[in-house]
Amino acid sequence: MFEQLGLIGCGLMGGSFALALKKAGLVKQVVGYSKSPSTTSRARQMGVIDIEAPSALLAVSGADIVLLAVPVAATEATFKSIKHLISPTTLVMDVGSTKRDVVDAARRALREQVGSFVPAHPITGKEVSGVEFADALLYSGKNVILTPIERTLTKQLSQAVDVWTALGCNVLQMSPESHDATFAAVSHLPHLIAFAMMHGLVSQPQGQEYLALAGPGFRDFTRIAASDPHMWRDILLANKEELLAQSQIFQRTLQAMEAMITSNNIDGLTGMLEHASDSRADWSMASLKPKT
Amino acid sequence: MFEQLGLIGCGLMGGSFALALKKAGLVKQVVGYSKSPSTTSRARQMGVIDIEAPSALLAVSGADIVLLAVPVAATEATFKSIKHLISPTTLVMDVGSTKRDVVDAARRALREQVGSFVPAHPITGKEVSGVEFADALLYSGKNVILTPIERTLTKQLSQAVDVWTALGCNVLQMSPESHDATFAAVSHLPHLIAFAMMHGLVSQPQGQEYLALAGPGFRDFTRIAASDPHMWRDILLANKEELLAQSQIFQRTLQAMEAMITSNNIDGLTGMLEHASDSRADWSMASLKPKT
């Protein structure tokens, strides 16, 4: 049970965390700050936060648990602005989709207080953003990945495990490097591909006519292309090395299939399609297992 | 109202058509044939068809409406085998995902009877196949595209429009060429990309570990990669020119985004992501309008 959550960033992820923490009875009071005052006041009107803070620092004042839910590119500046009120007893977490850059920013900005920070990445989200879509159940039943470093304090790490577990999450731990390699492959590349496919489609003279006839397969395949472009710009740039490496593997595979189509290599193409289809058919989110 | 449906291919698409026709009270009897006798008998046991035919020709015998629901690659051989029982009063349709190749096959195989054939492509399906998944509502509320040629008989064309309309479909008409260009862009390329992405992912040493941490975005993005690999091999090969042209547009766009990521071109990348995100957010299947 925490006395006060200091919420920095009252959007979809931050707002949903505050609602979930309240729903679980894990916090008495939520003090929130957003870069845009209108977001902060909407969050209070919606009951997502109890008190509006005029700055990130004042949102942290008196908080025993702090959540950064800001674009990954804003992480270091935010850490710098709240460093003075982080103590060895504060639990500080983020919800960023990349981890190496966040950990590096924490080392630089938090210095001797970096041990209070437990990097976290809940594997959830929506293709919409904003506090309007905050949902107390956004994290329930989802994986959350913690990427502690050698300087992370064990008390904060066990508190972080307890909090996410209490919100109904399956808590996993891995290194920031393994995290970023994994999500370049299963999240960042799919988003880049979906954005590129949509852009290439609608940039054609007949793009809108084609689009008007797209069906259910297209709907699901491109759903993530509607994601927040600014959030994803930051993610794609923050994890560019792993992302571009995955994109190369994808393009080599695509071009191998194109060559088989061009040369009517029926057996080769069948084999690749069967491998892909069987792999996807065998996969299910329910099969999620802790990885280290 | 039809006396008898001759169903050739009792799988997901054919079986669902028979069930829908029965449900709508549009046919008195369904005679079915499948290449695999076990499929045909399962279809009869399930009540999808009433009578098992030992050959495609015998399935057509006495039928005033015929549906080919076979892999596109089997279309020409099937037309040849039933040609002798197709009369100027028979309505013959298919459900193939490509149309130029089907129309060419019909011209070659049906000859003077080609006027009885109305090429049809219902924009629906499942990532599973087989008569076990036949669903009387599979076509309800979906688009169906008819691609008549100059030799198509108007009586059969109007019958085809009436049948699909009675099944709850929104009936559109376009040329086989426009159809294939459209679906290369919004269906065949997304499937090729999803197959390639899955294959590239699971072919990596750590592919299974990565896969175990994939989330909801990945689930929807790759759903179509579980589609029937043999059906899709035929589709990708049948529409290769349009497909490869769309794949080139996609890869140029992807590589332009990669270059912006590499060079930290924040404004350029933001612009492309915003264009893609806005285009997808503005799109909805409900916005489907007839195209010619």
Coordinates of C-alpha atoms in Angstrom, one line a residue:
Chain A
M1 CA 0.0 0.0 0.0
F2 CA 1.4 3.4 -1.1
E3 CA 0.6 6.8 0.4
Q4 CA 0.9 8.8 -2.8
L5 CA 1.5 8.2 -6.5
G6 CA 3.3 10.9 -8.4
L7 CA 2.2 10.5 -12.0
I8 CA 4.2 12.3 -14.6
G9 CA 2.3 12.0 -17.9
C10 CA -1.5 11.6 -17.5
G11 CA -2.1 9.9 -20.9
L12 CA -3.4 6.5 -21.8
M13 CA -0.6 4.5 -20.1
G14 CA -0.2 6.8 -17.0
G15 CA -3.9 7.4 -16.6
S16 CA -4.6 3.7 -16.8
F17 CA -1.9 2.9 -14.2
A18 CA -3.4 5.4 -11.8
L19 CA -6.9 4.0 -12.3
A20 CA -5.6 0.4 -11.8
L21 CA -3.7 1.3 -8.7
K22 CA -6.8 3.0 -7.2
K23 CA -9.0 0.1 -8.2
A24 CA -6.7 -2.3 -6.5
G25 CA -6.7 -0.1 -3.4
L26 CA -2.9 0.2 -3.5
V27 CA -2.7 4.0 -3.3
K28 CA -4.4 6.7 -1.1
Q29 CA -3.8 9.7 -3.3
V30 CA -2.6 10.4 -6.9
V31 CA -0.9 13.7 -7.7
G32 CA -0.5 14.2 -11.5
Y33 CA 1.3 16.4 -13.9
S34 CA 1.2 16.5 -17.7
K35 CA 3.0 18.8 -20.0
S36 CA -0.3 20.1 -21.3
P37 CA -2.4 21.7 -18.4
S38 CA -5.6 20.8 -20.2
T39 CA -4.6 17.1 -20.0
T40 CA -3.9 17.4 -16.3
S41 CA -7.2 19.1 -15.5
R42 CA -9.1 16.5 -17.7
A43 CA -7.4 13.8 -15.7
R44 CA -8.6 15.3 -12.5
Q45 CA -12.1 15.9 -13.8
M46 CA -12.2 12.2 -14.8
G47 CA -11.0 11.1 -11.4
V48 CA -7.8 9.6 -12.8
I49 CA -5.8 11.9 -10.5
D50 CA -6.8 13.6 -7.3
I51 CA -4.6 16.7 -7.4
E52 CA -3.1 18.6 -10.3
A53 CA 0.6 19.5 -9.9
P54 CA 2.0 22.5 -11.7
S55 CA 5.3 20.7 -12.4
A56 CA 6.8 17.2 -12.5
L57 CA 8.9 18.0 -9.4
L58 CA 5.8 19.0 -7.4
A59 CA 4.0 15.8 -8.6
V60 CA 6.8 13.8 -7.0
S61 CA 6.8 15.8 -3.8
G62 CA 5.6 13.5 -1.0
A63 CA 5.2 10.5 -3.4
D64 CA 6.4 7.1 -2.3
I65 CA 5.7 5.7 -5.8
V66 CA 6.4 7.6 -9.0
L67 CA 5.5 6.6 -12.6
L68 CA 7.0 8.3 -15.6
A69 CA 4.5 7.9 -18.5
V70 CA 6.1 10.3 -20.9
P71 CA 7.4 9.9 -24.5
V72 CA 10.8 8.0 -24.2
A73 CA 12.5 11.0 -25.8
A74 CA 11.4 13.1 -22.7
T75 CA 12.7 10.6 -20.2
E76 CA 16.1 12.2 -19.4
A77 CA 14.8 15.7 -19.0
T78 CA 12.0 14.4 -16.7
F79 CA 14.4 12.5 -14.6
K80 CA 16.6 15.6 -14.2
S81 CA 13.7 17.7 -13.2
I82 CA 12.6 15.3 -10.4
K83 CA 16.0 14.0 -9.2
H84 CA 16.1 16.2 -6.1
L85 CA 13.0 14.6 -4.6
I86 CA 13.9 11.0 -5.3
S87 CA 15.0 9.2 -2.2
P88 CA 16.4 5.7 -1.5
T89 CA 12.9 4.8 -0.3
T90 CA 11.0 6.0 -3.4
L91 CA 9.9 3.5 -6.1
V92 CA 10.3 5.1 -9.5
M93 CA 9.2 3.3 -12.7
D94 CA 8.5 4.1 -16.3
V95 CA 6.4 2.4 -19.0
G96 CA 8.7 3.0 -22.0
S97 CA 8.7 0.6 -25.0
T98 CA 12.5 0.8 -25.2
K99 CA 14.8 0.2 -22.3
R100 CA 18.5 0.7 -23.1
D101 CA 17.9 4.4 -23.8
V102 CA 15.8 4.8 -20.7
V103 CA 18.4 3.1 -18.5
D104 CA 21.2 5.2 -20.0
A105 CA 19.1 8.4 -19.4
A106 CA 18.4 7.2 -15.8
R107 CA 22.1 6.6 -15.1
R108 CA 23.0 10.1 -16.4
A109 CA 20.2 12.0 -14.8
L110 CA 19.5 10.2 -11.5
R111 CA 23.1 9.5 -10.7
E112 CA 23.3 8.2 -7.1
Q113 CA 19.5 7.8 -7.0
V114 CA 19.4 5.5 -10.0
G115 CA 18.9 2.5 -7.6
S116 CA 15.4 3.7 -6.9
F117 CA 14.4 3.3 -10.5
V118 CA 13.0 0.0 -11.8
P119 CA 12.6 0.2 -15.6
A120 CA 9.3 -1.3 -16.7
H121 CA 7.6 -2.1 -20.0
P122 CA 4.0 -3.3 -19.8
I123 CA 3.2 -5.2 -23.0
T124 CA -0.1 -3.5 -23.7
G125 CA -1.6 -0.4 -25.3
K126 CA -4.2 0.9 -27.7
E127 CA -4.0 2.4 -31.1
V128 CA -5.6 5.4 -29.6
S129 CA -3.9 7.7 -27.1
G130 CA -5.0 10.3 -24.5
V131 CA -6.4 10.2 -20.9
E132 CA -9.9 9.9 -22.5
F133 CA -9.0 6.2 -23.2
A134 CA -7.5 5.5 -19.8
D135 CA -8.7 2.1 -18.6
A136 CA -8.3 0.5 -15.2
L137 CA -8.0 -2.9 -16.9
L138 CA -5.4 -2.0 -19.5
Y139 CA -2.7 -3.9 -17.7
S140 CA -4.7 -6.8 -16.4
G141 CA -3.6 -10.2 -17.7
K142 CA -0.7 -8.6 -19.7
N143 CA 3.0 -9.2 -19.4
V144 CA 5.2 -6.5 -17.9
I145 CA 8.9 -6.7 -18.4
L146 CA 11.2 -5.3 -15.7
T147 CA 14.8 -4.6 -16.8
P148 CA 16.7 -3.9 -13.5
I149 CA 20.4 -3.0 -13.7
E150 CA 23.2 -4.0 -11.2
R151 CA 22.6 -0.8 -9.2
T152 CA 18.8 -1.3 -8.8
L153 CA 17.9 -1.7 -5.2
T154 CA 16.3 -5.0 -4.3
K155 CA 13.6 -3.4 -2.2
Q156 CA 12.4 -1.3 -5.1
L157 CA 12.6 -4.3 -7.5
S158 CA 10.5 -6.5 -5.2
Q159 CA 8.0 -3.6 -4.7
A160 CA 7.8 -3.3 -8.5
V161 CA 7.1 -7.0 -8.9
D162 CA 4.4 -6.8 -6.2
V163 CA 2.7 -3.8 -7.7
W164 CA 2.4 -5.2 -11.2
T165 CA 1.4 -8.6 -9.9
A166 CA -1.3 -6.9 -7.9
L167 CA -2.6 -5.3 -11.1
G168 CA -3.0 -8.7 -12.6
C169 CA 0.2 -8.7 -14.7
N170 CA 2.6 -11.6 -15.4
V171 CA 6.0 -10.1 -14.4
L172 CA 9.1 -11.0 -16.3
Q173 CA 12.7 -9.8 -15.9
M174 CA 15.4 -9.5 -18.5
S175 CA 18.3 -7.3 -19.4
P176 CA 17.6 -3.9 -21.2
E177 CA 19.6 -5.3 -24.2
S178 CA 17.6 -8.5 -24.5
H179 CA 14.4 -6.5 -24.1
D180 CA 15.3 -4.1 -26.9
A181 CA 16.4 -7.0 -29.2
T182 CA 13.1 -8.9 -28.5
F183 CA 10.8 -5.9 -29.1
A184 CA 12.6 -4.8 -32.2
A185 CA 11.6 -8.2 -33.6
V186 CA 8.0 -8.6 -32.3
S187 CA 6.8 -5.0 -32.0
H188 CA 9.0 -2.2 -33.5
L189 CA 9.5 -3.9 -36.9
P190 CA 5.7 -4.8 -37.2
H191 CA 4.9 -1.2 -36.5
L192 CA 7.5 0.1 -39.0
I193 CA 6.1 -2.3 -41.7
A194 CA 2.5 -1.4 -41.0
F195 CA 3.3 2.4 -41.2
A196 CA 5.3 1.9 -44.4
M197 CA 2.6 -0.3 -46.0
M198 CA -0.1 2.3 -45.3
H199 CA 2.0 5.1 -46.5
G200 CA 2.9 3.3 -49.7
L201 CA -0.7 2.4 -50.3
V202 CA -2.3 5.8 -49.9
S203 CA 0.5 7.5 -51.8
Q204 CA -0.6 5.8 -55.0
P205 CA -2.9 7.6 -57.4
Q206 CA -5.6 4.9 -56.9
G207 CA -4.7 4.4 -53.2
Q208 CA -8.1 5.6 -51.9
E209 CA -10.0 3.4 -54.4
Y210 CA -7.9 0.4 -53.3
L211 CA -8.4 1.2 -49.7
A212 CA -12.2 1.4 -50.1
L213 CA -12.2 -2.3 -50.9
A214 CA -10.0 -3.6 -48.2
G215 CA -11.4 -6.3 -45.9
P216 CA -11.0 -7.9 -42.5
G217 CA -7.5 -9.2 -43.1
F218 CA -6.3 -5.7 -44.0
R219 CA -8.1 -4.2 -41.0
D220 CA -6.3 -6.4 -38.5
F221 CA -2.9 -6.2 -40.3
T222 CA -2.9 -2.4 -40.4
R223 CA -4.5 -1.7 -37.0
I224 CA -1.1 -0.8 -35.5
A225 CA -0.5 1.7 -38.3
A226 CA -3.0 4.0 -36.6
S227 CA -0.8 4.2 -33.5
D228 CA 0.5 7.5 -32.2
P229 CA 3.1 8.7 -34.8
H230 CA 5.1 10.8 -32.3
M231 CA 5.4 8.1 -29.7
W232 CA 6.4 5.6 -32.4
R233 CA 8.9 8.1 -34.0
D234 CA 10.7 8.2 -30.7
I235 CA 10.6 4.4 -30.3
L236 CA 11.9 3.7 -33.8
L237 CA 14.7 6.2 -33.3
A238 CA 15.6 5.0 -29.8
N239 CA 16.0 1.4 -30.9
K240 CA 17.3 2.0 -34.4
E241 CA 20.2 -0.5 -34.4
E242 CA 18.1 -3.5 -33.4
L243 CA 15.1 -2.4 -35.5
L244 CA 17.2 -1.9 -38.7
A245 CA 18.8 -5.3 -38.1
Q246 CA 15.4 -7.0 -37.9
S247 CA 14.2 -5.0 -40.9
Q248 CA 17.1 -6.4 -42.9
I249 CA 16.2 -10.0 -42.0
F250 CA 12.6 -9.3 -43.0
Q251 CA 13.5 -7.8 -46.3
R252 CA 15.9 -10.7 -47.2
T253 CA 13.0 -13.1 -46.5
L254 CA 10.6 -11.0 -48.5
Q255 CA 13.0 -10.9 -51.4
A256 CA 13.6 -14.6 -51.3
M257 CA 9.9 -15.2 -51.5
E258 CA 9.6 -12.7 -54.4
A259 CA 12.4 -14.6 -56.3
M260 CA 10.5 -17.8 -55.8
I261 CA 7.3 -16.2 -57.1
T262 CA 9.1 -14.7 -60.1
S263 CA 10.7 -18.0 -61.0
N264 CA 7.6 -20.1 -60.3
N265 CA 9.5 -22.0 -57.6
I266 CA 6.4 -23.7 -56.3
D267 CA 8.1 -26.1 -53.9
G268 CA 10.3 -23.4 -52.4
L269 CA 7.5 -21.0 -52.0
T270 CA 5.2 -23.6 -50.5
G271 CA 7.8 -24.6 -48.0
M272 CA 8.3 -21.0 -46.8
L273 CA 4.6 -20.3 -46.6
E274 CA 4.0 -23.5 -44.7
H275 CA 6.7 -22.7 -42.2
A276 CA 5.3 -19.2 -41.7
S277 CA 1.7 -20.4 -41.4
D278 CA 2.5 -23.3 -39.0
S279 CA 4.6 -21.0 -36.8
R280 CA 1.8 -18.5 -36.5
A281 CA -0.9 -21.2 -36.0
D282 CA 1.2 -22.7 -33.2
W283 CA 1.7 -19.4 -31.5
S284 CA -0.7 -17.9 -29.0
M285 CA -0.3 -15.2 -26.4
A286 CA -1.4 -17.7 -23.8
S287 CA 1.9 -19.5 -24.4
L288 CA 3.8 -16.6 -22.8
K289 CA 6.6 -17.8 -20.4
P290 CA 9.0 -15.9 -18.3
K291 CA 12.3 -15.2 -20.1
T292 CA 15.6 -14.0 -18.7
Chain B
M1 CA -35.2 -19.7 -56.0
F2 CA -32.9 -22.5 -57.4
E3 CA -33.7 -26.2 -57.7
Q4 CA -30.2 -27.5 -57.2
L5 CA -26.8 -26.2 -56.2
G6 CA -23.8 -28.0 -57.7
L7 CA -21.0 -27.4 -55.2
I8 CA -17.5 -28.2 -56.3
G9 CA -15.2 -27.9 -53.4
C10 CA -16.9 -28.4 -50.0
G11 CA -14.4 -26.4 -47.9
L12 CA -14.8 -23.2 -45.8
M13 CA -15.9 -21.0 -48.7
G14 CA -18.0 -23.5 -50.6
G15 CA -19.6 -25.0 -47.5
S16 CA -20.4 -21.6 -46.1
F17 CA -22.1 -20.7 -49.4
A18 CA -24.2 -23.9 -49.4
L19 CA -25.3 -23.2 -45.8
A20 CA -26.1 -19.6 -46.5
L21 CA -28.1 -20.5 -49.6
K22 CA -30.1 -23.0 -47.6
K23 CA -30.6 -20.6 -44.7
A24 CA -32.0 -18.0 -47.1
G25 CA -34.3 -20.6 -48.6
L26 CA -32.8 -20.1 -52.1
V27 CA -32.1 -23.7 -53.0
K28 CA -34.0 -27.0 -52.7
Q29 CA -31.1 -29.4 -52.9
V30 CA -27.3 -29.3 -52.7
V31 CA -25.1 -31.8 -54.5
G32 CA -21.5 -31.6 -53.5
Y33 CA -18.2 -32.9 -54.7
S34 CA -14.7 -32.5 -53.1
K35 CA -11.4 -33.9 -54.3
S36 CA -11.1 -35.6 -51.0
P37 CA -14.0 -38.1 -50.5
S38 CA -13.6 -37.7 -46.7
T39 CA -14.4 -34.0 -47.0
T40 CA -17.5 -34.7 -49.2
S41 CA -18.8 -37.2 -46.7
R42 CA -18.1 -34.9 -43.7
A43 CA -20.0 -32.1 -45.6
R44 CA -23.0 -34.4 -45.9
Q45 CA -22.8 -35.5 -42.3
M46 CA -22.8 -31.8 -41.3
G47 CA -25.8 -31.1 -43.5
V48 CA -23.7 -28.7 -45.7
I49 CA -24.6 -30.8 -48.7
D50 CA -27.5 -33.2 -49.2
I51 CA -26.0 -35.6 -51.8
E52 CA -22.4 -36.7 -52.4
A53 CA -21.3 -36.7 -56.0
P54 CA -18.5 -39.0 -57.1
S55 CA -17.2 -36.4 -59.6
A56 CA -17.4 -32.7 -60.4
L57 CA -19.4 -33.5 -63.5
L58 CA -22.0 -35.4 -61.6
A59 CA -22.2 -32.6 -59.0
V60 CA -23.2 -30.3 -61.9
S61 CA -25.7 -32.7 -63.4
G62 CA -29.2 -31.2 -62.9
A63 CA -27.9 -28.1 -61.2
D64 CA -29.2 -24.7 -62.2
I65 CA -26.6 -23.0 -60.0
V66 CA -23.0 -24.1 -59.8
L67 CA -20.3 -22.8 -57.4
L68 CA -16.6 -23.5 -57.9
A69 CA -14.9 -23.2 -54.6
V70 CA -11.6 -24.8 -55.5
P71 CA -8.0 -23.5 -55.3
V72 CA -7.6 -21.0 -58.1
A73 CA -4.9 -23.2 -59.7
A74 CA -7.5 -26.0 -60.1
T75 CA -10.1 -23.7 -61.8
E76 CA -9.3 -24.5 -65.4
A77 CA -9.2 -28.3 -65.0
T78 CA -12.5 -28.1 -63.1
F79 CA -14.1 -26.0 -65.8
K80 CA -13.0 -28.5 -68.4
S81 CA -14.5 -31.4 -66.4
I82 CA -17.9 -29.8 -66.1
K83 CA -18.2 -27.9 -69.5
H84 CA -20.4 -30.5 -71.1
L85 CA -23.2 -30.0 -68.5
I86 CA -23.1 -26.2 -68.5
S87 CA -26.0 -24.8 -70.4
P88 CA -27.0 -21.2 -71.3
T89 CA -29.5 -21.3 -68.4
T90 CA -27.0 -22.4 -65.8
L91 CA -25.5 -19.8 -63.4
V92 CA -21.8 -20.7 -62.7
M93 CA -19.8 -18.7 -60.2
D94 CA -16.5 -19.0 -58.4
V95 CA -15.1 -17.4 -55.2
G96 CA -11.5 -17.0 -56.2
S97 CA -9.3 -14.3 -54.8
T98 CA -7.8 -13.5 -58.2
K99 CA -9.8 -12.8 -61.3
R100 CA -7.7 -12.4 -64.5
D101 CA -6.4 -15.9 -64.3
V102 CA -9.9 -17.3 -63.5
V103 CA -11.4 -15.4 -66.4
D104 CA -8.7 -16.6 -68.8
A105 CA -9.2 -20.2 -67.6
A106 CA -13.0 -19.8 -68.2
R107 CA -12.5 -18.5 -71.7
R108 CA -10.2 -21.4 -72.6
A109 CA -12.1 -24.2 -70.9
L110 CA -15.8 -23.1 -71.2
R111 CA -15.5 -21.8 -74.7
E112 CA -19.0 -21.0 -76.0
Q113 CA -20.5 -21.6 -72.5
V114 CA -18.3 -18.9 -70.9
G115 CA -21.4 -16.5 -70.9
S116 CA -22.9 -18.6 -68.1
F117 CA -20.0 -17.9 -65.8
V118 CA -20.0 -14.8 -63.5
P119 CA -16.6 -14.4 -61.8
A120 CA -17.1 -13.6 -58.1
H121 CA -14.8 -12.7 -55.2
P122 CA -16.5 -12.4 -51.8
I123 CA -14.3 -10.3 -49.5
T124 CA -14.3 -12.6 -46.5
G125 CA -12.6 -15.7 -45.2
K126 CA -11.0 -17.1 -42.1
E127 CA -7.4 -17.9 -41.2
V128 CA -8.6 -21.5 -40.8
S129 CA -9.9 -23.7 -43.7
G130 CA -12.0 -26.8 -44.0
V131 CA -15.7 -27.6 -44.0
E132 CA -15.5 -27.9 -40.2
F133 CA -15.5 -24.1 -40.2
A134 CA -18.3 -23.6 -42.7
D135 CA -20.5 -20.7 -41.5
A136 CA -23.9 -19.7 -42.9
L137 CA -23.0 -16.1 -41.9
L138 CA -19.5 -15.9 -43.5
Y139 CA -20.7 -13.8 -46.4
S140 CA -23.3 -11.7 -44.5
G141 CA -22.5 -7.9 -44.5
K142 CA -19.4 -8.4 -46.7
N143 CA -18.5 -7.0 -50.1
V144 CA -18.6 -9.4 -53.1
I145 CA -17.0 -8.3 -56.3
L146 CA -18.3 -9.5 -59.6
T147 CA -16.0 -9.2 -62.6
P148 CA -18.2 -9.9 -65.7
I149 CA -16.6 -9.9 -69.1
E150 CA -18.2 -8.7 -72.4
R151 CA -19.4 -12.3 -73.1
T152 CA -21.1 -12.7 -69.7
L153 CA -24.9 -13.2 -70.2
T154 CA -27.0 -10.4 -68.5
K155 CA -29.5 -13.0 -67.1
Q156 CA -26.7 -14.8 -65.2
L157 CA -25.2 -11.4 -64.1
S158 CA -28.5 -10.2 -62.6
Q159 CA -29.1 -13.7 -61.0
A160 CA -25.6 -13.4 -59.4
V161 CA -26.3 -9.9 -58.1
D162 CA -29.6 -11.2 -56.6
V163 CA -28.1 -14.3 -55.0
W164 CA -25.3 -12.4 -53.2
T165 CA -27.6 -9.6 -52.3
A166 CA -30.0 -12.2 -50.7
L167 CA -27.0 -13.5 -48.7
G168 CA -26.6 -10.0 -47.2
C169 CA -23.6 -9.0 -49.4
N170 CA -22.8 -5.6 -50.8
V171 CA -22.4 -6.4 -54.5
L172 CA -19.8 -4.4 -56.5
Q173 CA -18.7 -4.8 -60.1
M174 CA -15.3 -4.0 -61.7
S175 CA -13.1 -5.4 -64.4
P176 CA -10.9 -8.4 -63.7
E177 CA -7.8 -6.2 -64.2
S178 CA -9.0 -3.5 -61.7
H179 CA -9.9 -6.3 -59.2
D180 CA -6.4 -7.9 -59.4
A181 CA -4.6 -4.5 -59.1
T182 CA -6.8 -3.6 -56.1
F183 CA -6.4 -6.8 -54.2
A184 CA -2.6 -7.0 -54.9
A185 CA -2.5 -3.8 -52.9
V186 CA -4.9 -4.4 -50.0
S187 CA -4.8 -8.2 -49.6
H188 CA -2.1 -10.1 -51.5
L189 CA 0.8 -7.8 -50.4
P190 CA -0.3 -7.8 -46.7
H191 CA -0.4 -11.6 -46.8
L192 CA 3.0 -11.8 -48.5
I193 CA 4.5 -9.4 -45.9
A194 CA 2.9 -11.2 -42.9
F195 CA 4.2 -14.6 -44.2
A196 CA 7.7 -13.1 -44.7
M197 CA 7.7 -11.4 -41.3
M198 CA 6.8 -14.6 -39.5
H199 CA 9.3 -16.7 -41.5
G200 CA 12.1 -14.2 -40.9
L201 CA 11.2 -14.1 -37.2
V202 CA 11.1 -17.8 -36.4
S203 CA 14.1 -18.5 -38.6
Q204 CA 16.3 -16.6 -36.1
P205 CA 18.2 -18.5 -33.4
Q206 CA 16.3 -16.6 -30.7
G207 CA 13.0 -16.5 -32.7
Q208 CA 11.0 -18.6 -30.3
E209 CA 12.1 -16.6 -27.3
Y210 CA 11.2 -13.4 -29.1
L211 CA 7.9 -14.9 -30.2
A212 CA 7.0 -15.8 -26.6
L213 CA 6.9 -12.1 -25.6
A214 CA 4.9 -10.9 -28.5
G215 CA 1.7 -8.9 -27.6
P216 CA -1.7 -7.9 -29.0
G217 CA -0.3 -5.7 -31.8
F218 CA 1.7 -8.6 -33.1
R219 CA -1.2 -11.0 -32.7
D220 CA -3.4 -8.9 -35.0
F221 CA -0.6 -7.9 -37.4
T222 CA 0.3 -11.6 -38.1
R223 CA -3.1 -13.2 -37.9
I224 CA -3.3 -13.5 -41.7
A225 CA 0.1 -15.3 -41.7
A226 CA -1.7 -18.4 -40.4
S227 CA -3.8 -18.5 -43.6
D228 CA -3.8 -21.7 -45.8
P229 CA -0.3 -21.7 -47.4
H230 CA -1.4 -23.7 -50.4
M231 CA -4.3 -21.4 -51.2
W232 CA -2.0 -18.4 -50.8
R233 CA 0.8 -19.9 -52.9
D234 CA -1.7 -20.1 -55.8
I235 CA -3.0 -16.6 -55.2
L236 CA 0.5 -15.1 -55.0
L237 CA 1.6 -16.9 -58.2
A238 CA -1.6 -16.1 -60.0
N239 CA -1.3 -12.3 -59.4
K240 CA 2.5 -12.1 -59.4
E241 CA 2.8 -9.0 -61.7
E242 CA 0.5 -6.8 -59.6
L243 CA 1.8 -8.2 -56.4
L244 CA 5.5 -7.6 -57.2
A245 CA 4.7 -4.1 -58.3
Q246 CA 3.0 -3.4 -55.0
S247 CA 5.8 -5.0 -53.1
Q248 CA 8.3 -2.7 -54.8
I249 CA 6.2 0.4 -53.8
F250 CA 6.2 -1.0 -50.2
Q251 CA 9.9 -1.7 -50.1
R252 CA 10.8 1.8 -51.5
T253 CA 8.6 3.3 -48.7
L254 CA 10.1 1.1 -46.0
Q255 CA 13.7 2.0 -47.2
A256 CA 12.9 5.7 -47.2
M257 CA 11.7 5.4 -43.6
E258 CA 14.9 3.4 -42.7
A259 CA 17.0 6.1 -44.3
M260 CA 15.3 8.8 -42.1
I261 CA 15.8 6.6 -39.0
T262 CA 19.5 6.1 -39.8
S263 CA 20.0 9.9 -40.5
N264 CA 17.9 11.0 -37.6
N265 CA 15.6 12.9 -40.0
I266 CA 13.0 13.5 -37.3
D267 CA 10.8 15.9 -39.3
G268 CA 10.8 13.6 -42.4
L269 CA 10.0 10.5 -40.3
T270 CA 7.3 12.3 -38.3
G271 CA 5.6 13.4 -41.5
M272 CA 5.6 9.9 -43.0
L273 CA 4.3 8.3 -39.8
E274 CA 1.6 10.9 -39.4
H275 CA 0.5 10.4 -43.0
A276 CA 0.3 6.6 -42.4
S277 CA -1.4 6.9 -39.0
D278 CA -4.0 9.5 -40.2
S279 CA -4.8 7.4 -43.3
R280 CA -5.4 4.3 -41.2
A281 CA -7.4 6.2 -38.5
D282 CA -9.6 7.7 -41.2
W283 CA -10.3 4.3 -42.8
S284 CA -13.0 2.0 -41.8
M285 CA -14.6 -1.0 -43.5
A286 CA -17.9 0.8 -43.1
S287 CA -16.7 3.3 -45.6
L288 CA -16.9 0.8 -48.4
K289 CA -18.5 2.2 -51.5
P290 CA -19.2 0.6 -54.9
K291 CA -16.3 1.0 -57.3
T292 CA -16.4 0.3 -61.1

